[in-house]
Amino acid sequence: MATNSPSSPVISVVGGTGALGGGLARRWAMAGLPVVIGSRDPAKAAAAAAELRAAFPAADLRGMGNLDAARAGAVVVLTVPFAHQRPTLEEIRPALAGKILVDTTVPLVPPKVARVQLPKEGSAAAIAQQIAGDAVSVVAAFHNVSADSLHADEPLDCDVLVVGNKVESREVVVGLARAAGLRAWHAGSLENAAAAEALTSVLIFMNKRYGGVHTGLRITGIPDDNR
Amino acid sequence: MATNSPSSPVISVVGGTGALGGGLARRWAMAGLPVVIGSRDPAKAAAAAAELRAAFPAADLRGMGNLDAARAGAVVVLTVPFAHQRPTLEEIRPALAGKILVDTTVPLVPPKVARVQLPKEGSAAAIAQQIAGDAVSVVAAFHNVSADSLHADEPLDCDVLVVGNKVESREVVVGLARAAGLRAWHAGSLENAAAAEALTSVLIFMNKRYGGVHTGLRITGIPDDNR
């Protein structure tokens, strides 16, 4: 386990009691990074933080309501279902100025979640940027990773495509993905979120078609010394 | 080299003198499948076919104009730039009824080809289906494979996502991709082309970002016995 450096930015996981958010919080706590778990229900967030502290006693973990969590973090990671993306962002917007917002939203439209149905804005990440405003550096990532695998403490056989308009912000998120045990890549400007978001429906389709497994993706063709 | 079975469907590669089309024609000729190369210029198509015959003397290869090529094939593979997709499809449409049309079009909008810019229809594949009409079974594939790698006769480190609304048509194209030396997967309905099309811009971005290499993708998490 890595030690918690005093310079580690606090990571707020808004929606952190859900499957993906909880899995990321677990991985970052395991890596020794300070984490704040946010939930609509502060008590649920506190309980999730307590549970992770029991597993990782050295971890710096707190739980609180989503807005307080967003205020507490230097990097805010949004991990709520697509239907909750807009109201949650509108709630936490006052806490986001000057920060990196990591949008993980996949615009799945039930019941046909194995079918790509990108929003008219182009991507969920574009919606996040519209709501958050220009003072927020939106980065999109973690669309394709299996939440189950994050919780299982297994090696993760899925790469993370990290998109955003500011290279320095992307670099922070590439580092967070690596701290969580994932291989991660700079994947271009925020519009490119459409690729990663759409790919999730493909992976859901393939999970069904090929037998209920957790499919993922690997980027090939990059020499070891360029990684 | 596989032998050319009398039951092999003739594959027409419309735009087959281009980089991707030429690479696929080469791979299928190498595998012993009958191939017709189509081009706007019939002489150019004939020359390309003659060149491949010199490399693979046993191959069943012809070259002709795009419409004649489309008439000659049981499976028609469209490999033209996005800007030529519509006029080419309008030209060959009379030859497509009852056939499988494999659309490989990636909706790149120069000069920003490393930025995802999907069309308002959702994908280039959706445009192909609109133009071709309901009597044509559109399958989209081969968006992410490097044309250079197809020509180089190297092992191909990139999977093919095969999308389309008819499973039997997808299965034919999965078989063609495998004959070309590629690992290929059923990836869902035609709307899911958006994922593969968008991913090409991500790979173009990564080629630049990570040093001019041919990036590709691999799907992970599928057990060997489900492949």
Short mmCIF file of C-alpha atoms in Angstrom, two decimals:
data_model
loop_
_atom_site.label_atom_id
_atom_site.label_comp_id
_atom_site.label_asym_id
_atom_site.label_seq_id
_atom_site.Cartn_x
_atom_site.Cartn_y
_atom_site.Cartn_z
CA MET A 1 0.00 0.00 0.00
CA ALA A 2 1.31 3.44 -0.90
CA THR A 3 1.60 6.01 1.85
CA ASN A 4 -0.62 9.04 1.95
CA SER A 5 1.57 11.95 0.96
CA PRO A 6 0.56 15.34 2.41
CA SER A 7 0.53 16.67 -1.14
CA SER A 8 -2.03 14.16 -2.44
CA PRO A 9 -5.10 16.01 -3.63
CA VAL A 10 -8.31 15.05 -1.85
CA ILE A 11 -10.53 13.06 -4.21
CA SER A 12 -14.28 13.48 -3.79
CA VAL A 13 -16.37 10.68 -5.19
CA VAL A 14 -19.86 12.07 -5.71
CA GLY A 15 -22.25 9.14 -5.87
CA GLY A 16 -19.55 7.18 -4.07
CA THR A 17 -21.95 4.67 -2.53
CA GLY A 18 -22.80 3.31 -6.00
CA ALA A 19 -21.07 0.42 -7.74
CA LEU A 20 -18.52 2.36 -9.80
CA GLY A 21 -17.96 5.15 -7.27
CA GLY A 22 -17.58 2.70 -4.41
CA GLY A 23 -15.13 0.63 -6.43
CA LEU A 24 -12.99 3.66 -7.29
CA ALA A 25 -13.09 4.92 -3.70
CA ARG A 26 -11.94 1.49 -2.55
CA ARG A 27 -9.03 1.45 -5.02
CA TRP A 28 -7.89 4.97 -4.11
CA ALA A 29 -8.16 4.26 -0.38
CA MET A 30 -6.09 1.12 -0.97
CA ALA A 31 -3.48 3.30 -2.71
CA GLY A 32 -3.32 5.64 0.28
CA LEU A 33 -5.01 8.62 -1.35
CA PRO A 34 -7.35 10.81 0.72
CA VAL A 35 -10.95 10.17 -0.33
CA VAL A 36 -14.27 11.78 0.50
CA ILE A 37 -17.33 9.73 -0.32
CA GLY A 38 -20.40 11.75 -1.26
CA SER A 39 -23.99 10.53 -1.35
CA ARG A 40 -27.44 12.11 -1.45
CA ASP A 41 -27.77 10.54 2.00
CA PRO A 42 -24.92 11.71 4.27
CA ALA A 43 -25.47 8.81 6.67
CA LYS A 44 -25.07 6.32 3.84
CA ALA A 45 -21.86 8.06 2.79
CA ALA A 46 -20.52 7.96 6.34
CA ALA A 47 -21.34 4.26 6.59
CA ALA A 48 -19.55 3.52 3.31
CA ALA A 49 -16.50 5.43 4.52
CA ALA A 50 -16.53 3.54 7.82
CA GLU A 51 -16.73 0.24 5.99
CA LEU A 52 -13.71 1.11 3.84
CA ARG A 53 -11.79 2.33 6.91
CA ALA A 54 -12.37 -1.08 8.46
CA ALA A 55 -10.72 -2.67 5.42
CA PHE A 56 -7.93 -0.08 5.17
CA PRO A 57 -7.31 1.33 8.66
CA ALA A 58 -4.57 3.70 7.48
CA ALA A 59 -6.79 5.29 4.85
CA ASP A 60 -7.93 8.92 5.02
CA LEU A 61 -11.65 8.47 4.38
CA ARG A 62 -14.70 10.56 5.12
CA GLY A 63 -18.34 10.41 4.09
CA MET A 64 -20.84 13.27 3.68
CA GLY A 65 -23.54 14.72 1.43
CA ASN A 66 -22.69 15.26 -2.23
CA LEU A 67 -22.35 19.04 -2.04
CA ASP A 68 -20.16 18.94 1.07
CA ALA A 69 -18.10 16.21 -0.51
CA ALA A 70 -17.61 18.31 -3.64
CA ARG A 71 -16.52 21.24 -1.47
CA ALA A 72 -13.99 19.04 0.36
CA GLY A 73 -12.23 17.74 -2.75
CA ALA A 74 -9.61 19.14 -5.09
CA VAL A 75 -10.71 16.66 -7.73
CA VAL A 76 -14.40 15.79 -7.92
CA VAL A 77 -15.38 12.50 -9.53
CA LEU A 78 -19.01 12.19 -10.62
CA THR A 79 -20.22 8.58 -10.58
CA VAL A 80 -24.01 8.70 -10.79
CA PRO A 81 -26.38 7.14 -13.35
CA PHE A 82 -27.10 9.21 -16.48
CA ALA A 83 -30.60 10.07 -15.22
CA HIS A 84 -29.04 11.71 -12.13
CA GLN A 85 -26.19 13.48 -13.90
CA ARG A 86 -27.93 16.81 -14.45
CA PRO A 87 -29.59 17.25 -11.03
CA THR A 88 -26.45 16.13 -9.21
CA LEU A 89 -24.25 18.53 -11.18
CA GLU A 90 -26.69 21.36 -10.57
CA GLU A 91 -26.49 20.63 -6.84
CA ILE A 92 -22.69 20.50 -6.63
CA ARG A 93 -21.94 23.24 -9.19
CA PRO A 94 -21.25 25.89 -6.50
CA ALA A 95 -18.35 23.75 -5.28
CA LEU A 96 -16.66 23.10 -8.62
CA ALA A 97 -15.10 26.39 -9.78
CA GLY A 98 -11.37 26.05 -10.47
CA LYS A 99 -11.42 22.30 -9.93
CA ILE A 100 -11.14 19.22 -12.09
CA LEU A 101 -14.47 17.47 -12.55
CA VAL A 102 -14.07 13.86 -13.64
CA ASP A 103 -17.25 12.80 -15.39
CA THR A 104 -17.71 9.04 -15.61
CA THR A 105 -21.27 9.20 -16.91
CA VAL A 106 -22.28 6.72 -19.57
CA PRO A 107 -25.47 7.84 -21.34
CA LEU A 108 -27.26 4.50 -21.14
CA VAL A 109 -30.97 4.70 -21.89
CA PRO A 110 -32.81 1.73 -20.32
CA PRO A 111 -34.04 -0.74 -21.25
CA LYS A 112 -31.79 -0.96 -24.34
CA VAL A 113 -28.48 -0.40 -22.57
CA ALA A 114 -26.59 -2.57 -25.07
CA ARG A 115 -27.48 -0.11 -27.82
CA VAL A 116 -25.51 3.12 -28.31
CA GLN A 117 -27.83 6.08 -27.74
CA LEU A 118 -25.61 9.13 -27.43
CA PRO A 119 -27.38 12.35 -26.40
CA LYS A 120 -27.96 15.15 -28.89
CA GLU A 121 -25.18 17.13 -27.19
CA GLY A 122 -22.75 14.48 -28.47
CA SER A 123 -21.77 12.96 -25.15
CA ALA A 124 -22.54 12.97 -21.45
CA ALA A 125 -19.22 14.73 -20.97
CA ALA A 126 -20.40 17.61 -23.16
CA ILE A 127 -23.49 17.90 -20.99
CA ALA A 128 -21.29 17.96 -17.88
CA GLN A 129 -19.18 20.78 -19.32
CA GLN A 130 -22.31 22.77 -20.23
CA ILE A 131 -23.72 22.48 -16.72
CA ALA A 132 -20.44 22.96 -14.86
CA GLY A 133 -19.41 26.00 -16.90
CA ASP A 134 -16.11 27.27 -18.23
CA ALA A 135 -14.49 27.69 -14.81
CA VAL A 136 -14.42 23.91 -14.41
CA SER A 137 -11.97 21.65 -16.18
CA VAL A 138 -13.99 18.61 -17.19
CA VAL A 139 -12.18 15.35 -17.82
CA ALA A 140 -14.07 12.19 -18.74
CA ALA A 141 -12.78 8.74 -17.84
CA PHE A 142 -13.56 5.33 -16.29
CA HIS A 143 -16.47 4.60 -18.66
CA ASN A 144 -15.42 1.08 -19.53
CA VAL A 145 -14.09 -0.40 -16.31
CA SER A 146 -16.10 -3.09 -14.57
CA ALA A 147 -17.27 -1.97 -11.12
CA ASP A 148 -17.29 -5.60 -9.99
CA SER A 149 -13.63 -5.93 -10.88
CA LEU A 150 -12.74 -2.79 -8.92
CA HIS A 151 -14.39 -4.26 -5.84
CA ALA A 152 -12.81 -7.69 -6.30
CA ASP A 153 -9.25 -6.42 -5.80
CA GLU A 154 -8.27 -8.35 -8.92
CA PRO A 155 -5.81 -7.13 -11.53
CA LEU A 156 -7.86 -5.00 -13.92
CA ASP A 157 -7.77 -6.07 -17.55
CA CYS A 158 -9.20 -2.83 -18.96
CA ASP A 159 -7.55 0.39 -20.12
CA VAL A 160 -8.95 3.82 -19.30
CA LEU A 161 -9.38 6.40 -22.05
CA VAL A 162 -8.91 9.86 -20.50
CA VAL A 163 -10.32 12.78 -22.48
CA GLY A 164 -10.48 16.48 -21.78
CA ASN A 165 -9.49 19.81 -23.26
CA LYS A 166 -6.64 20.57 -20.82
CA VAL A 167 -3.66 18.29 -21.01
CA GLU A 168 -2.60 19.03 -17.40
CA SER A 169 -6.04 18.03 -16.11
CA ARG A 170 -5.95 14.83 -18.17
CA GLU A 171 -2.53 14.07 -16.73
CA VAL A 172 -3.91 14.30 -13.16
CA VAL A 173 -6.65 11.83 -14.05
CA VAL A 174 -4.24 9.47 -15.82
CA GLY A 175 -2.32 9.45 -12.53
CA LEU A 176 -5.47 8.71 -10.53
CA ALA A 177 -6.38 5.85 -12.85
CA ARG A 178 -2.92 4.37 -12.44
CA ALA A 179 -3.18 4.73 -8.67
CA ALA A 180 -6.39 2.68 -8.93
CA GLY A 181 -4.48 -0.08 -10.70
CA LEU A 182 -5.57 0.74 -14.24
CA ARG A 183 -3.57 1.41 -17.38
CA ALA A 184 -4.66 4.82 -18.68
CA TRP A 185 -4.10 6.90 -21.80
CA HIS A 186 -4.52 10.44 -23.01
CA ALA A 187 -7.30 10.03 -25.58
CA GLY A 188 -7.88 13.55 -26.87
CA SER A 189 -10.27 16.40 -26.41
CA LEU A 190 -13.56 16.24 -24.51
CA GLU A 191 -15.58 15.45 -27.68
CA ASN A 192 -13.75 12.12 -27.75
CA ALA A 193 -15.74 11.05 -24.70
CA ALA A 194 -18.33 9.88 -27.26
CA ALA A 195 -16.04 6.97 -28.15
CA ALA A 196 -15.60 5.73 -24.59
CA GLU A 197 -19.24 6.31 -23.66
CA ALA A 198 -20.49 4.47 -26.75
CA LEU A 199 -18.06 1.64 -26.21
CA THR A 200 -19.72 0.81 -22.90
CA SER A 201 -22.90 -0.27 -24.71
CA VAL A 202 -20.76 -2.44 -26.98
CA LEU A 203 -19.13 -4.07 -23.95
CA ILE A 204 -22.55 -4.64 -22.35
CA PHE A 205 -23.67 -6.29 -25.58
CA MET A 206 -20.57 -8.47 -25.62
CA ASN A 207 -21.00 -9.46 -21.96
CA LYS A 208 -24.35 -10.96 -22.98
CA ARG A 209 -23.26 -12.35 -26.34
CA TYR A 210 -20.11 -14.03 -25.01
CA GLY A 211 -21.34 -15.42 -21.78
CA GLY A 212 -21.75 -12.99 -18.93
CA VAL A 213 -18.10 -12.04 -18.59
CA HIS A 214 -16.65 -8.62 -17.85
CA THR A 215 -15.34 -7.50 -21.18
CA GLY A 216 -12.99 -4.57 -21.39
CA LEU A 217 -10.55 -3.03 -23.83
CA ARG A 218 -6.82 -2.78 -24.26
CA ILE A 219 -5.06 -0.31 -26.49
CA THR A 220 -2.41 -2.02 -28.59
CA GLY A 221 0.52 -0.78 -30.63
CA ILE A 222 2.17 1.60 -28.15
CA PRO A 223 5.82 0.76 -27.47
CA ASP A 224 6.71 0.14 -23.83
CA ASP A 225 8.91 3.22 -23.64
CA ASN A 226 6.10 5.54 -24.72
CA ARG A 227 3.70 4.40 -22.02
CA MET B 1 -2.80 -20.20 -47.98
CA ALA B 2 -6.39 -21.43 -47.88
CA THR B 3 -7.83 -22.88 -51.05
CA ASN B 4 -10.59 -21.12 -52.89
CA SER B 5 -13.71 -23.15 -52.23
CA PRO B 6 -16.37 -23.02 -54.97
CA SER B 7 -18.85 -21.93 -52.30
CA SER B 8 -16.89 -18.85 -51.23
CA PRO B 9 -18.98 -15.75 -51.85
CA VAL B 10 -17.40 -13.21 -54.17
CA ILE B 11 -16.28 -10.17 -52.21
CA SER B 12 -16.46 -6.83 -53.96
CA VAL B 13 -14.26 -4.11 -52.54
CA VAL B 14 -15.68 -0.80 -53.71
CA GLY B 15 -12.92 1.77 -53.44
CA GLY B 16 -10.52 -1.16 -53.48
CA THR B 17 -7.60 0.83 -54.82
CA GLY B 18 -7.47 2.90 -51.62
CA ALA B 19 -5.36 2.12 -48.58
CA LEU B 20 -7.94 0.21 -46.52
CA GLY B 21 -9.73 -1.42 -49.46
CA GLY B 22 -6.46 -2.46 -51.06
CA GLY B 23 -5.23 -3.92 -47.78
CA LEU B 24 -8.42 -5.93 -47.27
CA ALA B 25 -8.40 -7.14 -50.89
CA ARG B 26 -4.80 -8.26 -50.40
CA ARG B 27 -5.65 -10.19 -47.24
CA TRP B 28 -8.68 -11.89 -48.79
CA ALA B 29 -6.74 -12.78 -51.95
CA MET B 30 -4.05 -14.24 -49.71
CA ALA B 31 -6.72 -16.33 -47.98
CA GLY B 32 -7.91 -17.69 -51.32
CA LEU B 33 -11.25 -15.86 -51.42
CA PRO B 34 -12.57 -14.54 -54.75
CA VAL B 35 -12.24 -10.75 -54.83
CA VAL B 36 -13.43 -8.06 -57.21
CA ILE B 37 -11.71 -4.70 -56.87
CA GLY B 38 -13.87 -1.71 -57.72
CA SER B 39 -12.68 1.80 -58.48
CA ARG B 40 -14.12 4.92 -60.08
CA ASP B 41 -11.47 4.27 -62.74
CA PRO B 42 -11.88 0.72 -64.15
CA ALA B 43 -8.32 0.73 -65.51
CA LYS B 44 -6.95 1.52 -62.09
CA ALA B 45 -9.00 -1.31 -60.61
CA ALA B 46 -7.73 -3.73 -63.27
CA ALA B 47 -4.14 -2.69 -62.57
CA ALA B 48 -4.60 -3.21 -58.83
CA ALA B 49 -6.05 -6.67 -59.48
CA ALA B 50 -3.15 -7.54 -61.80
CA GLU B 51 -0.65 -6.41 -59.17
CA LEU B 52 -2.25 -8.65 -56.54
CA ARG B 53 -2.40 -11.56 -58.99
CA ALA B 54 1.35 -11.20 -59.46
CA ALA B 55 1.78 -11.60 -55.71
CA PHE B 56 -0.81 -14.40 -55.36
CA PRO B 57 -0.96 -16.27 -58.70
CA ALA B 58 -3.64 -18.68 -57.48
CA ALA B 59 -5.98 -15.88 -56.42
CA ASP B 60 -9.32 -15.22 -58.13
CA LEU B 61 -9.06 -11.46 -58.67
CA ARG B 62 -10.71 -9.03 -61.05
CA GLY B 63 -10.85 -5.26 -61.32
CA MET B 64 -13.63 -3.08 -62.74
CA GLY B 65 -15.69 0.06 -62.15
CA ASN B 66 -17.44 0.41 -58.81
CA LEU B 67 -20.96 -0.35 -60.06
CA ASP B 68 -19.85 -3.40 -62.04
CA ALA B 69 -17.86 -4.56 -59.04
CA ALA B 70 -20.89 -4.20 -56.80
CA ARG B 71 -22.95 -6.22 -59.29
CA ALA B 72 -20.32 -8.98 -59.34
CA GLY B 73 -20.16 -9.48 -55.58
CA ALA B 74 -22.31 -11.34 -53.07
CA VAL B 75 -20.86 -9.21 -50.32
CA VAL B 76 -20.03 -5.58 -51.11
CA VAL B 77 -17.46 -3.82 -48.95
CA LEU B 78 -17.47 -0.02 -49.13
CA THR B 79 -14.02 1.46 -48.41
CA VAL B 80 -14.13 5.07 -49.54
CA PRO B 81 -13.49 8.28 -47.58
CA PHE B 82 -16.47 9.78 -45.73
CA ALA B 83 -16.79 12.58 -48.29
CA HIS B 84 -17.31 9.95 -51.04
CA GLN B 85 -19.64 7.67 -49.07
CA ARG B 86 -22.92 9.16 -50.27
CA PRO B 87 -22.14 9.58 -54.00
CA THR B 88 -20.55 6.13 -54.17
CA LEU B 89 -23.52 4.48 -52.45
CA GLU B 90 -25.93 6.30 -54.74
CA GLU B 91 -23.98 4.97 -57.72
CA ILE B 92 -23.87 1.33 -56.59
CA ARG B 93 -27.31 1.20 -54.95
CA PRO B 94 -28.93 -0.59 -57.95
CA ALA B 95 -26.54 -3.51 -57.36
CA LEU B 96 -27.11 -3.95 -53.63
CA ALA B 97 -30.62 -5.36 -53.13
CA GLY B 98 -30.60 -8.61 -51.17
CA LYS B 99 -26.88 -8.38 -50.43
CA ILE B 100 -24.73 -7.63 -47.44
CA LEU B 101 -23.16 -4.17 -47.58
CA VAL B 102 -20.15 -3.85 -45.33
CA ASP B 103 -19.68 -0.18 -44.50
CA THR B 104 -16.19 0.69 -43.26
CA THR B 105 -16.72 4.45 -43.36
CA VAL B 106 -15.27 6.51 -40.54
CA PRO B 107 -16.86 9.97 -40.43
CA LEU B 108 -13.61 11.91 -40.12
CA VAL B 109 -13.98 15.63 -40.78
CA PRO B 110 -10.62 17.13 -41.83
CA PRO B 111 -8.59 18.84 -40.64
CA LYS B 112 -9.47 17.73 -37.08
CA VAL B 113 -9.45 13.98 -37.70
CA ALA B 114 -8.29 13.24 -34.14
CA ARG B 115 -11.54 14.73 -32.81
CA VAL B 116 -14.76 12.72 -32.76
CA GLN B 117 -17.32 14.44 -35.00
CA LEU B 118 -20.12 11.95 -35.51
CA PRO B 119 -22.77 12.96 -38.06
CA LYS B 120 -26.25 14.05 -36.98
CA GLU B 121 -27.58 10.69 -38.19
CA GLY B 122 -25.56 9.07 -35.37
CA SER B 123 -23.02 7.22 -37.47
CA ALA B 124 -21.77 6.76 -41.00
CA ALA B 125 -23.33 3.29 -40.88
CA ALA B 126 -26.76 4.82 -40.27
CA ILE B 127 -26.24 7.01 -43.34
CA ALA B 128 -25.30 3.92 -45.36
CA GLN B 129 -28.47 2.14 -44.29
CA GLN B 130 -30.60 5.18 -45.17
CA ILE B 131 -29.10 5.39 -48.66
CA ALA B 132 -29.00 1.66 -49.35
CA GLY B 133 -32.56 1.07 -48.19
CA ASP B 134 -34.28 -1.73 -46.31
CA ALA B 135 -33.55 -4.43 -48.91
CA VAL B 136 -29.86 -4.24 -48.01
CA SER B 137 -28.38 -5.76 -44.86
CA VAL B 138 -25.82 -3.22 -43.70
CA VAL B 139 -23.00 -4.40 -41.46
CA ALA B 140 -20.28 -2.02 -40.28
CA ALA B 141 -16.76 -3.19 -39.52
CA PHE B 142 -13.01 -2.64 -40.05
CA HIS B 143 -13.08 0.95 -38.71
CA ASN B 144 -10.07 0.58 -36.45
CA VAL B 145 -7.60 -1.58 -38.34
CA SER B 146 -4.45 0.01 -39.70
CA ALA B 147 -4.35 -0.12 -43.52
CA ASP B 148 -0.54 -0.12 -43.37
CA SER B 149 -0.60 -3.25 -41.22
CA LEU B 150 -2.93 -5.01 -43.66
CA HIS B 151 -0.46 -4.33 -46.48
CA ALA B 152 2.57 -5.33 -44.43
CA ASP B 153 1.49 -8.97 -44.08
CA GLU B 154 2.24 -8.69 -40.36
CA PRO B 155 0.16 -10.27 -37.62
CA LEU B 156 -2.61 -7.78 -36.87
CA ASP B 157 -2.83 -6.57 -33.29
CA CYS B 158 -6.33 -5.09 -33.56
CA ASP B 159 -9.78 -6.56 -33.03
CA VAL B 160 -12.70 -5.85 -35.34
CA LEU B 161 -16.06 -4.79 -33.90
CA VAL B 162 -18.79 -6.08 -36.23
CA VAL B 163 -22.19 -4.39 -35.90
CA GLY B 164 -25.43 -4.85 -37.77
CA ASN B 165 -29.07 -5.62 -37.22
CA LYS B 166 -29.02 -9.16 -38.65
CA VAL B 167 -26.99 -11.69 -36.74
CA GLU B 168 -26.50 -13.92 -39.81
CA SER B 169 -25.05 -11.01 -41.76
CA ARG B 170 -22.74 -10.12 -38.89
CA GLU B 171 -21.60 -13.73 -38.76
CA VAL B 172 -20.60 -13.61 -42.45
CA VAL B 173 -18.51 -10.50 -41.79
CA VAL B 174 -16.94 -11.97 -38.65
CA GLY B 175 -15.85 -14.84 -40.92
CA LEU B 176 -14.42 -12.45 -43.51
CA ALA B 177 -12.49 -10.56 -40.82
CA ARG B 178 -11.04 -13.81 -39.54
CA ALA B 179 -10.08 -14.83 -43.08
CA ALA B 180 -8.20 -11.52 -43.27
CA GLY B 181 -6.23 -12.47 -40.16
CA LEU B 182 -8.17 -10.38 -37.68
CA ARG B 183 -9.91 -11.29 -34.44
CA ALA B 184 -13.53 -10.19 -34.76
CA TRP B 185 -16.53 -9.88 -32.49
CA HIS B 186 -20.28 -9.45 -32.71
CA ALA B 187 -20.70 -5.97 -31.24
CA GLY B 188 -24.43 -5.36 -31.45
CA SER B 189 -26.93 -3.52 -33.59
CA LEU B 190 -26.06 -1.02 -36.32
CA GLU B 191 -26.34 1.97 -33.96
CA ASN B 192 -23.28 0.60 -32.19
CA ALA B 193 -21.19 1.60 -35.21
CA ALA B 194 -20.91 4.97 -33.44
CA ALA B 195 -18.52 3.39 -30.95
CA ALA B 196 -16.16 1.93 -33.54
CA GLU B 197 -16.32 5.01 -35.77
CA ALA B 198 -15.61 7.36 -32.87
CA LEU B 199 -12.80 5.17 -31.61
CA THR B 200 -10.87 5.75 -34.83
CA SER B 201 -10.41 9.42 -33.95
CA VAL B 202 -9.17 8.35 -30.51
CA LEU B 203 -6.64 6.00 -32.11
CA ILE B 204 -5.50 8.75 -34.51
CA PHE B 205 -5.02 11.01 -31.49
CA MET B 206 -3.04 8.31 -29.70
CA ASN B 207 -0.88 7.65 -32.75
CA LYS B 208 0.27 11.27 -32.52
CA ARG B 209 0.43 11.46 -28.73
CA TYR B 210 2.37 8.25 -28.29
CA GLY B 211 4.82 8.49 -31.14
CA GLY B 212 3.45 7.73 -34.56
CA VAL B 213 2.63 4.09 -33.93
CA HIS B 214 -0.36 2.12 -35.21
CA THR B 215 -2.56 1.87 -32.19
CA GLY B 216 -5.44 -0.56 -32.14
CA LEU B 217 -7.75 -2.22 -29.66
CA ARG B 218 -8.20 -5.61 -28.11
CA ILE B 219 -11.31 -6.77 -26.34
CA THR B 220 -10.48 -8.42 -23.03
CA GLY B 221 -12.38 -10.64 -20.66
CA ILE B 222 -13.81 -13.23 -23.06
CA PRO B 223 -12.84 -16.79 -22.16
CA ASP B 224 -11.06 -18.75 -24.90
CA ASP B 225 -13.93 -21.19 -25.32
CA ASN B 226 -16.44 -18.41 -26.07
CA ARG B 227 -14.41 -16.91 -28.90
#
